[in-house]
Short mmCIF file of C-alpha atoms and ligand atoms in Angstrom, two decimals:
data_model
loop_
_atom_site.label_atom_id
_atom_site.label_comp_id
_atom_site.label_asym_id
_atom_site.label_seq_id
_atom_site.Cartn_x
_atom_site.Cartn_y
_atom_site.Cartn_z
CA UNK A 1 2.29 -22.03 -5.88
CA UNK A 2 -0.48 -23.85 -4.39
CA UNK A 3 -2.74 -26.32 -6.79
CA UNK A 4 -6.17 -27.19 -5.61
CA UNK A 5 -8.10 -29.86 -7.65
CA UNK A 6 -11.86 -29.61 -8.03
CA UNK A 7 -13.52 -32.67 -9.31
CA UNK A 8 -15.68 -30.54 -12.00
CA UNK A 9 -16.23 -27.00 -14.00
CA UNK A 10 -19.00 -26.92 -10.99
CA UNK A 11 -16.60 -27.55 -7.94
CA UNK A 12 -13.81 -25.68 -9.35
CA UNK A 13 -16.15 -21.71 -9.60
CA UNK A 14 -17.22 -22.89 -6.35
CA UNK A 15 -14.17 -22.53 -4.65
CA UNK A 16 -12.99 -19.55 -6.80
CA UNK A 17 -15.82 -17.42 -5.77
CA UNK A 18 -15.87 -18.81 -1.66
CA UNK A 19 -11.82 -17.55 -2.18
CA UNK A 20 -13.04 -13.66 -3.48
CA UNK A 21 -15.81 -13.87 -0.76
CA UNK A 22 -13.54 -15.02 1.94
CA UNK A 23 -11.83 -11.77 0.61
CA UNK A 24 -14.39 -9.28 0.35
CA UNK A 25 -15.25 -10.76 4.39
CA UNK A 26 -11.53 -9.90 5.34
CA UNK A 27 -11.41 -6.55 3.59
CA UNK A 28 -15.30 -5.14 2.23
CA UNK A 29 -13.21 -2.40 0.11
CA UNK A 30 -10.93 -4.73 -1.31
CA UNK A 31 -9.24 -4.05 -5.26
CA UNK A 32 -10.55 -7.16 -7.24
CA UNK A 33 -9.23 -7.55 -10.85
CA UNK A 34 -11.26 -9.53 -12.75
CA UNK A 35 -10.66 -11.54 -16.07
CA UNK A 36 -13.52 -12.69 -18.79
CA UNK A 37 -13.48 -15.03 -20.85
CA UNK A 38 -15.64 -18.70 -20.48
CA UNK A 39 -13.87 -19.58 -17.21
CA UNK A 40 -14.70 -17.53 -14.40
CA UNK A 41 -18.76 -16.69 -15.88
CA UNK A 42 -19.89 -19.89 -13.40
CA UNK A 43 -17.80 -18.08 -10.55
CA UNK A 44 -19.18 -14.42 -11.22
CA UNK A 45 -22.95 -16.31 -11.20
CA UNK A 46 -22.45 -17.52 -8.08
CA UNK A 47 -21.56 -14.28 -6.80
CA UNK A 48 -23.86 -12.81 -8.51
CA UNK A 49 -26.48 -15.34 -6.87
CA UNK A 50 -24.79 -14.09 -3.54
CA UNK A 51 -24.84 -10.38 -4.07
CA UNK A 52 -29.10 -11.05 -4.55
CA UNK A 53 -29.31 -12.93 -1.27
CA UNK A 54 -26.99 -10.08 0.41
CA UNK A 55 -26.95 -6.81 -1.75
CA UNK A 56 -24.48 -5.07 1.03
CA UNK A 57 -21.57 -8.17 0.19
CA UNK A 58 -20.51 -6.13 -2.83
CA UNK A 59 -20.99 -2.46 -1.46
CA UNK A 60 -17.67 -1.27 -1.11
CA UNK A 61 -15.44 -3.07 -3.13
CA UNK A 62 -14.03 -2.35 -6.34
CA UNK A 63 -13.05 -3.98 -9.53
CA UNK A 64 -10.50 -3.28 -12.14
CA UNK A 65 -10.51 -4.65 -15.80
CA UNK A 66 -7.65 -7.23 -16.51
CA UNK A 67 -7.44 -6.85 -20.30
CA UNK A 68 -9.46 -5.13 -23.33
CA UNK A 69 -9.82 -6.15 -27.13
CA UNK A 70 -8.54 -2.97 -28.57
CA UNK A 71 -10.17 -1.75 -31.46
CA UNK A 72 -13.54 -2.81 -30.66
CA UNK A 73 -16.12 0.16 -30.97
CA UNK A 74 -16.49 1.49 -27.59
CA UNK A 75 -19.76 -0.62 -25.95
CA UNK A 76 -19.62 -3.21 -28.09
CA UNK A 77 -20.85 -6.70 -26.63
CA UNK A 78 -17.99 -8.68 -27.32
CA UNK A 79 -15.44 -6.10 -25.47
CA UNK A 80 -14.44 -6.97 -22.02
CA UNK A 81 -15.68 -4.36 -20.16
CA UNK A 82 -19.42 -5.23 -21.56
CA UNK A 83 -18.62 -8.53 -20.62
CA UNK A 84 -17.66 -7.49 -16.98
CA UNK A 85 -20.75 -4.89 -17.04
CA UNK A 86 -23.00 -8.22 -17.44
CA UNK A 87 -21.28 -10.75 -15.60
CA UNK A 88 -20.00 -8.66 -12.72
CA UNK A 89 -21.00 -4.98 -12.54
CA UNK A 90 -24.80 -5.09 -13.31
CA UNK A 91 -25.07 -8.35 -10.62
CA UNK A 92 -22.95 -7.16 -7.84
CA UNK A 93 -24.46 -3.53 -8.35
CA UNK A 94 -20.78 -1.99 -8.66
CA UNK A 95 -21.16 1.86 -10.47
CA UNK A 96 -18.45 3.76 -12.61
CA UNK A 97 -16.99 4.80 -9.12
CA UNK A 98 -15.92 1.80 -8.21
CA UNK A 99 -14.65 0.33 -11.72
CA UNK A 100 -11.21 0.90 -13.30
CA UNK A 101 -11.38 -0.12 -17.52
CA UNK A 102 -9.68 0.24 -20.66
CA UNK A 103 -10.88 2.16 -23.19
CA UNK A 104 -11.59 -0.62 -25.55
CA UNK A 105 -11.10 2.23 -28.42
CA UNK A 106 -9.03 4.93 -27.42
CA UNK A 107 -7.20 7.14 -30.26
CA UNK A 108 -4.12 7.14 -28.20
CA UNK A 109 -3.84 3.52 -27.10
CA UNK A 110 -0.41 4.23 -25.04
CA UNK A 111 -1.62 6.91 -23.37
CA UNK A 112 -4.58 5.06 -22.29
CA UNK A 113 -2.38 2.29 -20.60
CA UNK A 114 -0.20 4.99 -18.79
CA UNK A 115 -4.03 6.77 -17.56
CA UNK A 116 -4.93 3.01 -16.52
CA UNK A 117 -1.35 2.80 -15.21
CA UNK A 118 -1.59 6.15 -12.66
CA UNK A 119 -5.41 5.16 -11.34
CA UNK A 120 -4.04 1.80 -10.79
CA UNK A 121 -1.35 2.97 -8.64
CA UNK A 122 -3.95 5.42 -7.06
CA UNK A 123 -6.14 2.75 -5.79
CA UNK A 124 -3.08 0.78 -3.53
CA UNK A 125 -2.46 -1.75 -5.85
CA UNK A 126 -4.40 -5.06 -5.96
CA UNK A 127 -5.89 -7.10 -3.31
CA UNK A 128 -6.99 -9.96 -5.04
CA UNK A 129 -6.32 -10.97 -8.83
CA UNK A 130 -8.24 -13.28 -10.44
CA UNK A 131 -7.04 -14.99 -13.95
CA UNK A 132 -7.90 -17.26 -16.52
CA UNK A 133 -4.97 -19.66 -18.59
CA UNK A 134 -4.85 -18.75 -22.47
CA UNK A 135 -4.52 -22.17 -24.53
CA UNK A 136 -1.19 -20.65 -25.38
CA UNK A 137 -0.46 -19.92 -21.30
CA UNK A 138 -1.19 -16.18 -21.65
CA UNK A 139 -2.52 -14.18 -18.08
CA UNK A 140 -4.34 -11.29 -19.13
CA UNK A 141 -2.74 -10.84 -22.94
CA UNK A 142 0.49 -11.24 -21.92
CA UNK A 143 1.50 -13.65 -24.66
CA UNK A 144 4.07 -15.77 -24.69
CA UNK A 145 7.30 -13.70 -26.24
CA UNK A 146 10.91 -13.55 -25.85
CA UNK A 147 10.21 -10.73 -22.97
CA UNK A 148 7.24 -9.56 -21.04
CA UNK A 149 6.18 -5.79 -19.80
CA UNK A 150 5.57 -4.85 -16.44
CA UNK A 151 3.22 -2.45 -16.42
CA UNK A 152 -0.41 -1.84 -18.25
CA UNK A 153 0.65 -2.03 -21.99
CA UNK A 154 -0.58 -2.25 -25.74
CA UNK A 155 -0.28 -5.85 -26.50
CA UNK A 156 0.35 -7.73 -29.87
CA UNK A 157 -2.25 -10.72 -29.76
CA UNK A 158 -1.31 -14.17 -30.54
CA UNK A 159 -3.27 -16.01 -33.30
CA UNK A 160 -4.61 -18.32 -30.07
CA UNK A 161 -6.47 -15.14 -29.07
CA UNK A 162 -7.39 -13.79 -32.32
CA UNK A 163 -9.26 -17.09 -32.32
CA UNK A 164 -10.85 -16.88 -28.70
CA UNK A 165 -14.57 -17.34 -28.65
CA UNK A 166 -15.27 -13.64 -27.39
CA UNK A 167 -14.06 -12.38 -30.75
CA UNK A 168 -16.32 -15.29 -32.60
CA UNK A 169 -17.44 -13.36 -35.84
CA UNK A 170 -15.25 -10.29 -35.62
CA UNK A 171 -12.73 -8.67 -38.07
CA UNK A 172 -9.77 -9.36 -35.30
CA UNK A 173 -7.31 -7.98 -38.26
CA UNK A 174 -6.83 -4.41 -37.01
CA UNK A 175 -7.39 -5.70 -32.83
CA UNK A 176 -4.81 -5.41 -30.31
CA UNK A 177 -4.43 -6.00 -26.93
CA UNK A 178 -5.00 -3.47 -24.16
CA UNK A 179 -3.59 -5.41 -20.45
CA UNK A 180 -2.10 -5.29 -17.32
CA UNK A 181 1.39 -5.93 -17.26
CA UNK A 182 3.29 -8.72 -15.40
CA UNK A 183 4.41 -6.56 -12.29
CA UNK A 184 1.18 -5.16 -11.82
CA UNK A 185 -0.25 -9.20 -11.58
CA UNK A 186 2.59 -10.11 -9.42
CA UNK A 187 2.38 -7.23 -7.32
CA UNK A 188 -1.29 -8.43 -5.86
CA UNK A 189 -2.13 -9.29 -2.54
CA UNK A 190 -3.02 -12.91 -4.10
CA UNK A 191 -3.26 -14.42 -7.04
CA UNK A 192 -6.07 -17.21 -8.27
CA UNK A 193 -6.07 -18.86 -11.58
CA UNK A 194 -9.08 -20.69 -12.63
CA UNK A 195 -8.01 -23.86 -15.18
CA UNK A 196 -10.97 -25.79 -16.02
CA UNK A 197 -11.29 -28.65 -19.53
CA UNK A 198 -9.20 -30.39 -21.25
CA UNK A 199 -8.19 -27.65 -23.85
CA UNK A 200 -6.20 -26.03 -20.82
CA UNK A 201 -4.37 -29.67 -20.15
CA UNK A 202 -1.32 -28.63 -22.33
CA UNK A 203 -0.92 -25.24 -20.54
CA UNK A 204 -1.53 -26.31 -16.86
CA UNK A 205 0.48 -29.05 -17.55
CA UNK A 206 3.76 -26.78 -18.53
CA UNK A 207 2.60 -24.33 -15.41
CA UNK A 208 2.33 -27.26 -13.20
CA UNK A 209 5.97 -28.13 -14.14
CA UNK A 210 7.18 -25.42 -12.66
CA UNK A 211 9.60 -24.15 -15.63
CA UNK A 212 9.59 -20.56 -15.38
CA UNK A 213 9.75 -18.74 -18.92
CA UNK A 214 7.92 -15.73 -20.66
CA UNK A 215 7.01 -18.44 -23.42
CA UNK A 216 4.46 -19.71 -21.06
CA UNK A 217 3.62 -16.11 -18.78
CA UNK A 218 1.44 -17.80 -16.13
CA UNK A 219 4.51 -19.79 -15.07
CA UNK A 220 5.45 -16.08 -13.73
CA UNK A 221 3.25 -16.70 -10.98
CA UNK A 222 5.67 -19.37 -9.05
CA UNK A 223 7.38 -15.98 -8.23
CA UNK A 224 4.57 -14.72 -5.94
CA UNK A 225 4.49 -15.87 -2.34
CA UNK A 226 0.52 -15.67 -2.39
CA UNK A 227 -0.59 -17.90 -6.02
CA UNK A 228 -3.34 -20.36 -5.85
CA UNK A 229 -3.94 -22.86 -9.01
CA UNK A 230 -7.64 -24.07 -8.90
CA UNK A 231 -8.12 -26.59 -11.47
CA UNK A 232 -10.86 -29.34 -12.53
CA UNK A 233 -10.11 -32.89 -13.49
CA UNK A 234 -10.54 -32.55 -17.20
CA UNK A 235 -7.72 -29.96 -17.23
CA UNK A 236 -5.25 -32.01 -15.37
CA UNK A 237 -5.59 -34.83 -18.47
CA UNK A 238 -2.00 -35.34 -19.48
CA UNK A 239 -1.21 -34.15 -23.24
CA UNK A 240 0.45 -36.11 -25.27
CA UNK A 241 3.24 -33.62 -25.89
CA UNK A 242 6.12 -33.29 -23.89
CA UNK A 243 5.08 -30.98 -20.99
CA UNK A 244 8.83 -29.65 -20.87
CA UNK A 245 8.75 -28.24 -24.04
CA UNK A 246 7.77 -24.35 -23.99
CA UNK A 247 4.04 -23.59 -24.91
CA UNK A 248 4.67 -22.84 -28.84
CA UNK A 249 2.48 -20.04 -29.78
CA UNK A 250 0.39 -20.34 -33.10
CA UNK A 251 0.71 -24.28 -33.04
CA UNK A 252 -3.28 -25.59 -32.36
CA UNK A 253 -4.14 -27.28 -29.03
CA UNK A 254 -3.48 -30.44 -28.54
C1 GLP B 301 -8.75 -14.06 -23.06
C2 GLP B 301 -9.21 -13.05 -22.03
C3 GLP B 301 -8.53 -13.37 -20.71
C4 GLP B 301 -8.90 -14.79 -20.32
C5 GLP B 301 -8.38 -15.78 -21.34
C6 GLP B 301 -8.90 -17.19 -21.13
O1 GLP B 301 -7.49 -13.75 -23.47
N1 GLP B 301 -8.93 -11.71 -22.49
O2 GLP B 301 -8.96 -12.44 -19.71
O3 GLP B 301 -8.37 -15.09 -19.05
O4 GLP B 301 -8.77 -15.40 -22.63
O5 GLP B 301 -10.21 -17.31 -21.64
P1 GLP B 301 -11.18 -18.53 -21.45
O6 GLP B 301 -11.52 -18.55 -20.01
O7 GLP B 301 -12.38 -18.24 -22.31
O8 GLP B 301 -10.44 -19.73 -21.87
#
């Protein structure tokens, strides 16, 4: 796994989005999945900035949801995909043809995933796949467990992302998680994970050690050839725990 330092939040979406345009250059079709969350928004406004400048960028390629808060009313702000439709798919001009979600409320959640599952499959697989570090190490809402799923899957969430700022003022109770599984990451072309602050120091800091367990599921990603690390300063702050000790889930950041 290759870790690239940026010195700032600024420097680090920089070189995130010149990695999915150097991308888009070598294949204009390409299968981007895409995270949300407050990480990668400076990255999808500079490509947004990009796709004004050069509206034809963006024509071909197509994106594919990471993850979905289940049990959010279908178009409601705080899901994913209306995250994604603001950040990414208004911007970059990508249409329904070219975008692969979740159903943030479907009435058969399982049968959603293995829909998602098949039209994943259909497209080739992923070129590219973009991710963000949970507090608690989660990719995508893969939380930290005992064992991890392959494939797209209804997820338990953590209390870490019962608490994530997307959900800020919702009735997270009755949510779940709707997310691609571990294989389907793995299998990507490439991988790039976007760390940036020093509320990511404690996970980075157990990725960066290079322990591989499902207690901390981005540490998965030392088993693919292809995974880049970009990371600011602020992130790389050492914690005060011991960085060998698995990423305890429900225990508050550092
Ligand atoms: C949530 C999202 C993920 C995201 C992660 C990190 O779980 N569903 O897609 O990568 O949180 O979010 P943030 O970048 O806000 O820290």
């Amino acid at each position: 796994m290759r870790f690239t330092v940026a010195e700032d939040y600024e420097s680090a979406s920089r070189a995130a989005a010149e990695v999915i345009l150097a991308e888009v250059a070598r294949k204009p079709d390409a299968v981007l999945c895409l995270p949300t969350g407050s990480t990668p928004e400076r990255t999808y406004a500079i490509l947004a900035e990009r796709a004004r400048a050069d509206p034809q960028i963006f024509a071909s390629v197509r994106i594919v949801q990471l993850d979905e808060w289940g049990g959010l009313p279908r178009g409601d702000d705080s899901t994913c995909q209306a995250y994604l439709t603001r950040h990414v798919l208004g911007p970059l001009k990508v249409g329904p043809e070219r975008f692969l979600g979740f159903d943030s409320d479907p009435t058969d959640p399982a049968a959603e995933c293995a829909k998602f599952r098949e039209r994943l499959a259909a497209l080739g697989g992923i070129d590219l796949c973009l991710l963000g570090l949970g507090e608690n190490g989660h990719i995508g809402l893969n939380e930290p467990a005992d064992a991890l799923e392959p494939f797209a899957h209804v997820a338990e969430l953590s209390e870490h992302s019962r608490r994530h700022k997307m959900l800020t003022g919702k009735d997270t109770r009755r949510l779940y998680g709707l997310t691609l599984g571990v294989a389907e990451i793995l299998q990507s072309r490439r991988v790039l994970l976007i760390v940036s602050g020093k509320h990511k120091a404690r996970p980075l800091a157990e990725l960066k050690s290079g322990r591989i367990s499902t207690r901390c599921p981005a540490s998965l990603l030392w088993l693919h050839p292809q995974a880049e690390c970009i990371c600011d300063r602020d992130a790389l702050v050492t914690p005060c725990r011991d960085v060998r000790s698995p990423v305890a889930e429900h225990t508050d950041p550092v």
